[in-house]
XYZ file of C-alpha atoms in Angstrom:
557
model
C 0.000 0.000 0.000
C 1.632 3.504 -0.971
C 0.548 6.239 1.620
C 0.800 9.991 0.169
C 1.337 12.809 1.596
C 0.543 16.056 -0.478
C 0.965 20.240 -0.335
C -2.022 21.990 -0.911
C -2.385 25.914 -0.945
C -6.229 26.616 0.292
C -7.006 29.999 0.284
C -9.974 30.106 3.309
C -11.043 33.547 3.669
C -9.678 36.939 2.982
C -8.859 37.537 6.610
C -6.434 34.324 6.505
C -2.988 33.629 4.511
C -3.128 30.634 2.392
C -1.693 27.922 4.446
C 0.429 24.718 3.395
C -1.907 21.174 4.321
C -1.158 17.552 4.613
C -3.385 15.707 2.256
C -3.913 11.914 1.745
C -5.304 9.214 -0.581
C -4.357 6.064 1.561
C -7.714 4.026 0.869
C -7.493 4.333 -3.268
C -3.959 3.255 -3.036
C -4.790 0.697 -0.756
C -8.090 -0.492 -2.833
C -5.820 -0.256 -6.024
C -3.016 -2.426 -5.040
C -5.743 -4.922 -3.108
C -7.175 -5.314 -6.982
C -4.015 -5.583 -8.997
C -1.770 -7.852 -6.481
C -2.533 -11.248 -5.443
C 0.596 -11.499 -3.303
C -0.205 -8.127 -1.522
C -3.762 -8.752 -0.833
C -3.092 -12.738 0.748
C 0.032 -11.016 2.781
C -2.355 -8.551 4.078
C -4.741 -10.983 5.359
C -1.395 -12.844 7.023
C -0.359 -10.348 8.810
C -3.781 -8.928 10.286
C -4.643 -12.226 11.228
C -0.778 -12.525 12.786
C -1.577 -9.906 15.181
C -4.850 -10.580 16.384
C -3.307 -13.604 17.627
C 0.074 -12.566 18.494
C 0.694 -11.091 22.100
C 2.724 -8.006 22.087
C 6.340 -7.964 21.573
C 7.348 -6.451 24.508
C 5.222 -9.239 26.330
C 6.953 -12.082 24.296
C 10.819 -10.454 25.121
C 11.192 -7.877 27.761
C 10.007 -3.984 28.292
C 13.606 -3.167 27.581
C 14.166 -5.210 25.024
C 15.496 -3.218 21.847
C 14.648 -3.326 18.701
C 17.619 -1.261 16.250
C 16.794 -0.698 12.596
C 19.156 -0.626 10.320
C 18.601 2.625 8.303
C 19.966 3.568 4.928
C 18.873 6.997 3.110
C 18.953 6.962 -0.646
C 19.778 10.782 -1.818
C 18.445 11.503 -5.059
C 19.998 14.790 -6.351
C 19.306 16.653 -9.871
C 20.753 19.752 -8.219
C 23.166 20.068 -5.521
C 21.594 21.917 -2.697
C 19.345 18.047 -2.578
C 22.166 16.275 -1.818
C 21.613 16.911 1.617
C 24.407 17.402 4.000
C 25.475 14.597 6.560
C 23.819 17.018 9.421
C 20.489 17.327 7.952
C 20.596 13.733 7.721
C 21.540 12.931 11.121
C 18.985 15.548 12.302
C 16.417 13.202 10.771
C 18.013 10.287 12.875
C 17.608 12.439 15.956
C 13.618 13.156 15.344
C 13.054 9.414 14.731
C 14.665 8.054 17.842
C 13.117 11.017 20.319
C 9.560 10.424 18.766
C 9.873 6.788 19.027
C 11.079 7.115 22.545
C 8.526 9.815 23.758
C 11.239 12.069 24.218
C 10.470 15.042 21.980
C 10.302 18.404 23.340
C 6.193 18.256 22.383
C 5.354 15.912 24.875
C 5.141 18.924 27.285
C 1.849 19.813 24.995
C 0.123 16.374 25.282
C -3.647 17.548 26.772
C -3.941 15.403 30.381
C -6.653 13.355 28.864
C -4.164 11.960 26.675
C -1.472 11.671 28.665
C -1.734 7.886 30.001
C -1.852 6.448 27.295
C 0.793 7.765 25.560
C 3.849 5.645 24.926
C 7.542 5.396 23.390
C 8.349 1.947 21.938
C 11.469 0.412 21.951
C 12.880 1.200 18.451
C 16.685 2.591 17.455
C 16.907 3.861 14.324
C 20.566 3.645 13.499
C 22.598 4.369 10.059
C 23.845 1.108 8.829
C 27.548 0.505 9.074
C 27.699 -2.372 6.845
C 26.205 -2.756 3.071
C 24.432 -6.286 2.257
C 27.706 -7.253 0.457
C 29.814 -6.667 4.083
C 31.331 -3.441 2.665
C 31.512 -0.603 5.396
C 29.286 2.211 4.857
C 27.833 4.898 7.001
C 23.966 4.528 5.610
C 24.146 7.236 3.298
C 24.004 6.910 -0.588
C 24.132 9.492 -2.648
C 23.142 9.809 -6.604
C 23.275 12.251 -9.136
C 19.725 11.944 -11.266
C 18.642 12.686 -14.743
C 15.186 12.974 -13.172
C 13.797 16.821 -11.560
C 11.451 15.151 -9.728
C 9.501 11.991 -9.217
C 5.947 11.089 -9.051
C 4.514 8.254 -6.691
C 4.814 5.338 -9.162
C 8.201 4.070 -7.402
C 10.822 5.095 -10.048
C 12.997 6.361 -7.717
C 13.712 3.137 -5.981
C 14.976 1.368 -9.678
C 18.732 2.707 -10.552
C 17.065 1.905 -14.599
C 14.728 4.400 -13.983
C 17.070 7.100 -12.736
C 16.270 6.242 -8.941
C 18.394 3.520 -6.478
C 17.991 0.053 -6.033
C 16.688 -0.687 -2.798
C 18.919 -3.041 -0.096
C 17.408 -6.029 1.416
C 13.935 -5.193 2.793
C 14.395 -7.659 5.232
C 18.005 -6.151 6.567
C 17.372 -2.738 5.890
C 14.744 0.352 6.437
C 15.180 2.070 2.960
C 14.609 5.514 3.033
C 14.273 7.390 -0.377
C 14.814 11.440 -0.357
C 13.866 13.229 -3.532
C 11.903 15.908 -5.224
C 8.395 14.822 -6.124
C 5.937 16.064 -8.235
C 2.213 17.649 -7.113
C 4.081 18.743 -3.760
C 4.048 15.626 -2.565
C 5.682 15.316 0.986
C 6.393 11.424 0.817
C 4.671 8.377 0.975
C 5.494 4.615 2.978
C 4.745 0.739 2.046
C 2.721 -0.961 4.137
C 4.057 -4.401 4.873
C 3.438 -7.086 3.058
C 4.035 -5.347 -0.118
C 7.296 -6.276 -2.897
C 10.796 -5.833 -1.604
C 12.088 -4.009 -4.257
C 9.671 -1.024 -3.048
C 9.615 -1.924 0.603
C 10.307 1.666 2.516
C 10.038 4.951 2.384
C 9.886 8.038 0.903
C 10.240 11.653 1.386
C 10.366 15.033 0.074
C 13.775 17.083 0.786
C 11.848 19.824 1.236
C 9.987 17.635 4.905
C 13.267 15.780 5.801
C 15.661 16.625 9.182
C 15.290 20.033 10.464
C 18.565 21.429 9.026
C 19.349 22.541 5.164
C 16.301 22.006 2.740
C 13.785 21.197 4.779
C 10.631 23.969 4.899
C 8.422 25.470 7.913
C 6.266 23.928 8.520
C 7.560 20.320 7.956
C 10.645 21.189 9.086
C 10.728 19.270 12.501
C 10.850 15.817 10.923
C 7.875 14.575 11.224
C 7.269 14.209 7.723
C 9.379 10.700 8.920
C 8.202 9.879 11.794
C 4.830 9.723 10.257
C 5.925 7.801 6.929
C 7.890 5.247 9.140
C 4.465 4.704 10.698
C 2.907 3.430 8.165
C 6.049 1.468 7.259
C 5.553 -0.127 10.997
C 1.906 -1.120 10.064
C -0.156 1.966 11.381
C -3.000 3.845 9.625
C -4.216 7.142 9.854
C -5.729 7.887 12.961
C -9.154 8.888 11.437
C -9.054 5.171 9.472
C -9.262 6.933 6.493
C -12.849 7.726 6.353
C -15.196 10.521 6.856
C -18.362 9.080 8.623
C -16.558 8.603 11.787
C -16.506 4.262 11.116
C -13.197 4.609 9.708
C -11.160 2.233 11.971
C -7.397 2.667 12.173
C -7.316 -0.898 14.080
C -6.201 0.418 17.436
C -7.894 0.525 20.312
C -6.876 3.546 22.185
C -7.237 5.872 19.702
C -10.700 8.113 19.882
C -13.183 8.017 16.726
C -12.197 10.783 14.498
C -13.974 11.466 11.039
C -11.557 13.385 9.403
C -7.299 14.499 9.606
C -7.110 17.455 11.180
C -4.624 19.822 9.844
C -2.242 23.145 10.603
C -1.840 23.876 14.678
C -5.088 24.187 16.071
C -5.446 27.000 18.644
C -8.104 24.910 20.422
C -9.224 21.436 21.161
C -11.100 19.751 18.247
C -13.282 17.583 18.479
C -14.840 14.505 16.071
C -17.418 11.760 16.480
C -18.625 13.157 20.297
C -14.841 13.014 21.398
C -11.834 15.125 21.559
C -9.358 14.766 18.393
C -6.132 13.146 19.325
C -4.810 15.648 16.679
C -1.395 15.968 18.156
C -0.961 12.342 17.098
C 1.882 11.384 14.676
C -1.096 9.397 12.515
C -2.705 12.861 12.588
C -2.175 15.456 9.620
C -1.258 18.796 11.826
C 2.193 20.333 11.181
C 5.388 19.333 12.235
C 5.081 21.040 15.532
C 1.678 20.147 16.397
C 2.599 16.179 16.665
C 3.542 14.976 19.742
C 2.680 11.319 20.327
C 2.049 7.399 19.420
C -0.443 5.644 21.859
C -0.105 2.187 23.911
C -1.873 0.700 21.239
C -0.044 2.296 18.381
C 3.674 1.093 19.960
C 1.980 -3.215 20.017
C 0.705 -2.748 16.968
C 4.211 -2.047 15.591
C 6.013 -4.283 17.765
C 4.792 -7.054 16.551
C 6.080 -7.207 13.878
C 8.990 -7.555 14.893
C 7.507 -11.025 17.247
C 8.500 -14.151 16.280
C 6.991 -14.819 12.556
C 6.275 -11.302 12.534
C 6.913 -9.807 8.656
C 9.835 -7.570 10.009
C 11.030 -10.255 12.654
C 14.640 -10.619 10.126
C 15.439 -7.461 10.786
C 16.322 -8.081 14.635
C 19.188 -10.404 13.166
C 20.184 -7.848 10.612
C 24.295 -7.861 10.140
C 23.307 -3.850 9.158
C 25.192 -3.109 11.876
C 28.054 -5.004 12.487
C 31.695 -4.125 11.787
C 32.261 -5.399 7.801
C 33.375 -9.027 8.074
C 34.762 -11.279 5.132
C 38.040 -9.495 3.525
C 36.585 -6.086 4.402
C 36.225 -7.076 8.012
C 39.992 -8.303 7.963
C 41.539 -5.100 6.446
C 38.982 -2.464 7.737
C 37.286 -1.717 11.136
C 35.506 1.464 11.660
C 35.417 1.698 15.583
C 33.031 3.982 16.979
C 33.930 3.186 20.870
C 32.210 5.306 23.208
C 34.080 8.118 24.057
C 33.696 9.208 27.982
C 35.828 9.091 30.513
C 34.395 6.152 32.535
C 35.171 4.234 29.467
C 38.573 5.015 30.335
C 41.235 1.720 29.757
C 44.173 3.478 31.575
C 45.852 0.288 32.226
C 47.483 -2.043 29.857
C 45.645 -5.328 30.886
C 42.136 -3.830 29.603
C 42.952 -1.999 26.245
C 40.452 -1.572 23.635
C 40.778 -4.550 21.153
C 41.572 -2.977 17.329
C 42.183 -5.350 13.857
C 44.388 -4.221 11.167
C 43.217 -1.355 10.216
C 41.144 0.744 12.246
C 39.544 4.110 13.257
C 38.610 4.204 17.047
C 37.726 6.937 19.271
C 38.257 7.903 22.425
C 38.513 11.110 25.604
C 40.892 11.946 27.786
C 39.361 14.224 30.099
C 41.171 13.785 33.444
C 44.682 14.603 34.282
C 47.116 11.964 33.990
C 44.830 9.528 32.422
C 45.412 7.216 29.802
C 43.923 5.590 26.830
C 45.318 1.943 25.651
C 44.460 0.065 22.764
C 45.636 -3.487 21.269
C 46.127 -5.133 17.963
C 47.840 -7.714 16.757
C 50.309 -8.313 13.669
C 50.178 -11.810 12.129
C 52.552 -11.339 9.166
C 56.114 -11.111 8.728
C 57.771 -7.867 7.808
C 54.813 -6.488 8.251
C 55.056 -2.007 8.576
C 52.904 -0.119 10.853
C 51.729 2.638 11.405
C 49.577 5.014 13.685
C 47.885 8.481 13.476
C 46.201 10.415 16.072
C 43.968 13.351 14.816
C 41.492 15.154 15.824
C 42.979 16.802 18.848
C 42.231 19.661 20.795
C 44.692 18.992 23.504
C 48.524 18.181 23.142
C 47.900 14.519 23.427
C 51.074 11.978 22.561
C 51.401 8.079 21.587
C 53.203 5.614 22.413
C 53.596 1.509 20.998
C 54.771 -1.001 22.919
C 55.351 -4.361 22.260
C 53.597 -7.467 24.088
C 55.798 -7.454 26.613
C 55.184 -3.779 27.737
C 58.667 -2.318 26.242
C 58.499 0.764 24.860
C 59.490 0.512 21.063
C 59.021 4.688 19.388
C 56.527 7.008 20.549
C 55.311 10.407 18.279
C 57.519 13.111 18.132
C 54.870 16.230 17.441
C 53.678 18.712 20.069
C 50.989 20.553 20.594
C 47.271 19.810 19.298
C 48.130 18.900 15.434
C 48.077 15.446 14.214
C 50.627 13.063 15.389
C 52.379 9.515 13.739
C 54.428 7.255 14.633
C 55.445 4.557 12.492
C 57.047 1.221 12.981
C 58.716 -0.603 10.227
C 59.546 -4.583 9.683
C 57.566 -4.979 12.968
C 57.905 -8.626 14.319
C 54.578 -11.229 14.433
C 52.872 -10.592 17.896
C 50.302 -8.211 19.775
C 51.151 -4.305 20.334
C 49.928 -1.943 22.296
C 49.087 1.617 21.688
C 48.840 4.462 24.281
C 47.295 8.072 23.849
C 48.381 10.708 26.667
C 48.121 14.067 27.605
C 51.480 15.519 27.580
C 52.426 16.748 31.016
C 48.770 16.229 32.105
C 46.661 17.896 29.161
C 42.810 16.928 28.969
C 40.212 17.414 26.737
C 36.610 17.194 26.874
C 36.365 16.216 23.087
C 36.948 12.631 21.153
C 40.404 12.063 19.546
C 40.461 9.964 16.693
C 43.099 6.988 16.502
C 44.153 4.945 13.269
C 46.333 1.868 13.457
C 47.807 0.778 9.955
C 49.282 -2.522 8.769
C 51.005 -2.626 4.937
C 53.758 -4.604 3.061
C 55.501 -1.205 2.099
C 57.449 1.192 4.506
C 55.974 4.105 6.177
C 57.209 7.453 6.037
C 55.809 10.512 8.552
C 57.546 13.179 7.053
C 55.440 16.008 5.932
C 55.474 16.894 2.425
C 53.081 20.028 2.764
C 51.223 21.671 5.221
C 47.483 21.264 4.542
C 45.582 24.528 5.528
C 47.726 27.900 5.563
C 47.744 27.935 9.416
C 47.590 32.196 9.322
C 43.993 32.315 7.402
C 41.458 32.678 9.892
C 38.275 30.988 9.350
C 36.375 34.118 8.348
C 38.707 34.358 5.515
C 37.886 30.945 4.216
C 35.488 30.928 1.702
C 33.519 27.475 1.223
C 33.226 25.412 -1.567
C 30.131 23.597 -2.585
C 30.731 20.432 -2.965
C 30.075 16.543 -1.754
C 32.225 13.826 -1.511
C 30.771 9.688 -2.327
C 30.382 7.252 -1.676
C 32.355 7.486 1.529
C 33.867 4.724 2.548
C 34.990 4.111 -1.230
C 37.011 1.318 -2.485
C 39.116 2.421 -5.655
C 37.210 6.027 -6.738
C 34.782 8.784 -5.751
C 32.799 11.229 -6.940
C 32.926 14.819 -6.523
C 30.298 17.320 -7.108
C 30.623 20.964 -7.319
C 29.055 23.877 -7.763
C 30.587 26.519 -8.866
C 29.940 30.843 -9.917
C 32.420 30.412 -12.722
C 34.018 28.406 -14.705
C 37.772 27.585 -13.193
C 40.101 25.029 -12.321
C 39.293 22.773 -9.448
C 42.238 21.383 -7.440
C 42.188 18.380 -5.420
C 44.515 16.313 -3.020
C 44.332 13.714 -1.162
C 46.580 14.208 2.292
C 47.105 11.397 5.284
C 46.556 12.521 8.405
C 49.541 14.176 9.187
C 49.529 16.163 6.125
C 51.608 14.490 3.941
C 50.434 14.754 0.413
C 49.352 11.721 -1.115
C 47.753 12.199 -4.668
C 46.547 15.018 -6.434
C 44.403 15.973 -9.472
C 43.282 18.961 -11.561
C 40.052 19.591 -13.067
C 38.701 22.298 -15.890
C 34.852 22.508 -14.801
C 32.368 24.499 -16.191
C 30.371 27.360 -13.965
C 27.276 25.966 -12.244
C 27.000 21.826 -11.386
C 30.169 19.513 -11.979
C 30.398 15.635 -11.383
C 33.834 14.276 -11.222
C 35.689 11.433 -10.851
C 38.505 10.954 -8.114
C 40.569 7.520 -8.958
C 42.505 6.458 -5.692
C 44.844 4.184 -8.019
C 47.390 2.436 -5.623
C 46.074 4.675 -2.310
C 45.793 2.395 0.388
C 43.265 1.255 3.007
C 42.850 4.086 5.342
C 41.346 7.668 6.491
C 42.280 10.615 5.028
C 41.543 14.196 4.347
C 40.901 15.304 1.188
C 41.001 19.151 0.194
C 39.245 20.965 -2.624
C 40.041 24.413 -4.165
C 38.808 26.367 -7.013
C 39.520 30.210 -7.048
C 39.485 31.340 -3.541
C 36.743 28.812 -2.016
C 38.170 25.761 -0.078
C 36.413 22.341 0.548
C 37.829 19.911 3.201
C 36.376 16.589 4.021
C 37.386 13.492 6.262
C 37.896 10.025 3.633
C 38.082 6.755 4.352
C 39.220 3.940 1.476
C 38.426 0.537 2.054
C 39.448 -2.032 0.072
């Protein structure tokens, strides 16, 4: 079943601006794809029947138990500004995870008769870290499209129709963002529909709360709503007018139609009060607060066992890559607080071959320590600490606790170390604040293993340390995909037509590869070859004219 959401300008009287509405035509959709698919029609019936027999999930596992989703957003761009930037994006995460939890700032506005029996649920919507292949990935693909804009007939999840192939339904919640036609906001499969279609979709214009998103969708909810109806939930009002429209949940009141905008008093509907702060509802982003008792079981189960979304509890979304990739490439996200602190040898942070890990030394004399291990002959390593705000220092050591080089570096650039024709065994790394130096904020660590010697001497320095920041002007550009495993794309956008230079720099500055482009004014795609780069994170820098672009990059191969 395809759920849409639509734009439309009413003009009510003369004493009132035309206003923006949510508008939807759920039950046609619904009716439609009842008539013209077999499958979708008997899966229907499945699961419907599945949960008025099925006990709650929370009442089959635990009240804690969680349930994380695997998320991966498709970007579909035909200009740049829809690309979206990472922060938009993870403001989207944010709203999803805080509605789902009841812990938005709108709870505050929940009228006391509705109060008790609203509820969060146990879902974590998380970017996935791992494609279905087992290549790393941080949930976010982006693709330049022929396409303006899309209407509601799917294309954008095909790659031959100038959209993106979705990943495994059951693994993954697919999340489409592009422009649509009519002013459509977005629209979500019900389950039991195809997998090729299973997820999502949603106008840039009613995604995150950062970047392109528009008052008054801009809190969102646009998502929260959309990945309602992906959990199994109808509109509150059951999509009918003559207050018998049935949305299949108990605690919900009667209501005979959506309500819509931010009502300055209670409505009311069918001789009750409109729950019209609920997500089901159709008020603006600000005006939704809430998911009921009922609403929460009613997407739980799903997730019971034999429930249609039950595979995505076992999801390998997101786990660290395994296979080759898992061998050669860890991304580590460790939490980074101090009472995570390892400051003793005997409990370091376990690291393989290559890997990015994170971690705070806030406290005075404090120490982190982190372990690897080196299972080939002659092997070279070597280790980069970025990210610093604090003149932190390592040090590697060899099983046996002797100190074997430590960084040289002062202050709060990057430092290195490296370690060449290293024996077989474990090592140990340790990060410390020189003479007692803390920081409140996460230092990035990246341990390196490779047949060919290491050097750590810089070649150039990457950012002309006496340009203040106001004097940086900012290039327009996007980097992916990201983890990449032999090239990348670039987009730009640029005033005027010019040269575009590019380099790729470790992360103590040493230069690694460059390249030199002659792009045309306005939008430019190009192509960034790594050639015989090697597994690992780096910073890559962008400059046409007198507008910079810098951007963390990690190769994985």
């Amino acid at each position: 079943m395809k759920i849409k959401l639509y734009l439309l300008t009413c003009l009510f009287t003369p004493f009132f601006f035309a206003q923006a509405q949510r508008n939807c035509s759920t039950h046609e959709h619904h009716e439609k794809m009842l008539l013209e698919d077999a499958n979708y029609r008997t899966a229907r019936q499945q699961i419907e029947g599945f949960n008025k027999t099925q006990r709650s999930f929370k009442t089959e596992k635990t009240n804690t138990t969680i349930i994380q989703i695997p998320v991966v957003i498709h970007v579909l761009y035909n200009k740049f500004e829809d690309s979206l930037t990472d922060d938009q994006i993870l403001s989207q995460i944010e709203v999803l995870n805080k509605d789902y939890q009841l812990l938005n700032d709108e709870v505050n506005s929940i009228p006391d008769e509705f109060t008790p029996v609203a509820s969060g649920s146990n879902f974590r919507f998380v970017l996935a870290t791992r494609k279905p292949d087992g290549v790393a990935t941080n949930g976010i693909e982006r693709k330049f499209t022929n396409k303006i804009s899309f209407s509601d007939n799917n294309d954008m999840k095909y790659s031959l129709r100038g959209g993106a192939d979705a990943w495994d339904a059951t693994q993954y919640l697919n999340i489409w963002i592009c422009r649509l036609n009519n002013n459509l906001l977005g629209y979500a499969q019900l389950p039991g529909g195809a997998a090729a279609t299973d997820g999502v979709v949603i106008n840039p214009i009613a995604f995150g709360t950062l970047g392109t998103a528009k008052y008054p969708y801009n809190k969102g909810r646009t998502a929260t709503h959309e990945v309602g109806h992906w959990l199994n939930l109808a509109h509150i009002w059951g999509d009918k007018t003559d207050c018998k429209g049935d949305d299949l949940v108990e605690d919900t009141p009667p209501q005979s139609m959506p309500t819509y905008g931010m009502p300055k008093k209670q409505p009311s509907s069918c001789g009750h009060n409109s729950m019209y702060m609920n997500f089901m509802d159709y008020t603006d982003d600000a005006g939704m607060a809430m998911f009921t008792t009922g609403q929460v079981a009613r997407m739980e189960k799903l997730f019971a066992e034999g429930g249609f979304r039950h595979s995505i509890i076992s999801s390998k979304g997101l786990l660290l890559p395994d296979g080759k990739t898992a061998t050669d490439n860890n991304i580590v996200n460790n939490e980074c607080n101090s009472e995570n602190n390892n400051d003793i040898r005997g409990k370091a942070k376990q690291l393989k071959g290559i890997s990015l890990a994170y971690g705070k030394i806030d406290k005075s004399g404090k120490s982190e320590w982190f372990e690897f291990s080196n299972n080939k002959v002659q092997s070279n390593i070597y280790i980069t600490l970025s990210e610093l705000t604090a003149d932190f220092d390592i040090a590697l050591y060899n099983a046996n606790g002797l100190l074997l080089t430590r960084s040289r570096r002062s202050g709060d650039k990057p430092e290195a170390l490296k370690w060449n024709n290293a024996e077989v065994g474990n090592y140990y790394v340790r990060v410390y604040g020189y003479q007692g130096a803390t920081s409140t904020n996460c230092f990035a660590l990246q341990t390196q293993l490779s047949k060919v010697a290491f050097k750590t001497n810089e070649e150039e320095v990457l950012v002309n340390e006496t340009e203040k920041p106001e004097d940086i002007k900012v290039l327009q550009s996007k980097v992916y995909p990201n983890p990449s495993s032999y090239a990348a794309n670039f987009d730009v956008n640029l005033e005027e037509e010019g040269e575009v230079n590019i380099a790729i720099y470790d992360m103590v500055g040493a230069k690694i590869k460059s390249y030199n482009f002659n792009s045309l004014s306005g939008f430019n795609s190009l192509n960034i070859e790594f050639g015989d780069i090697q597994s690992g994170v780096y910073n890559l820098v962008a400059q046409s004219g007198d507008a910079k672009f810098k951007q963390r990059l990690i190769v994985s191969r």
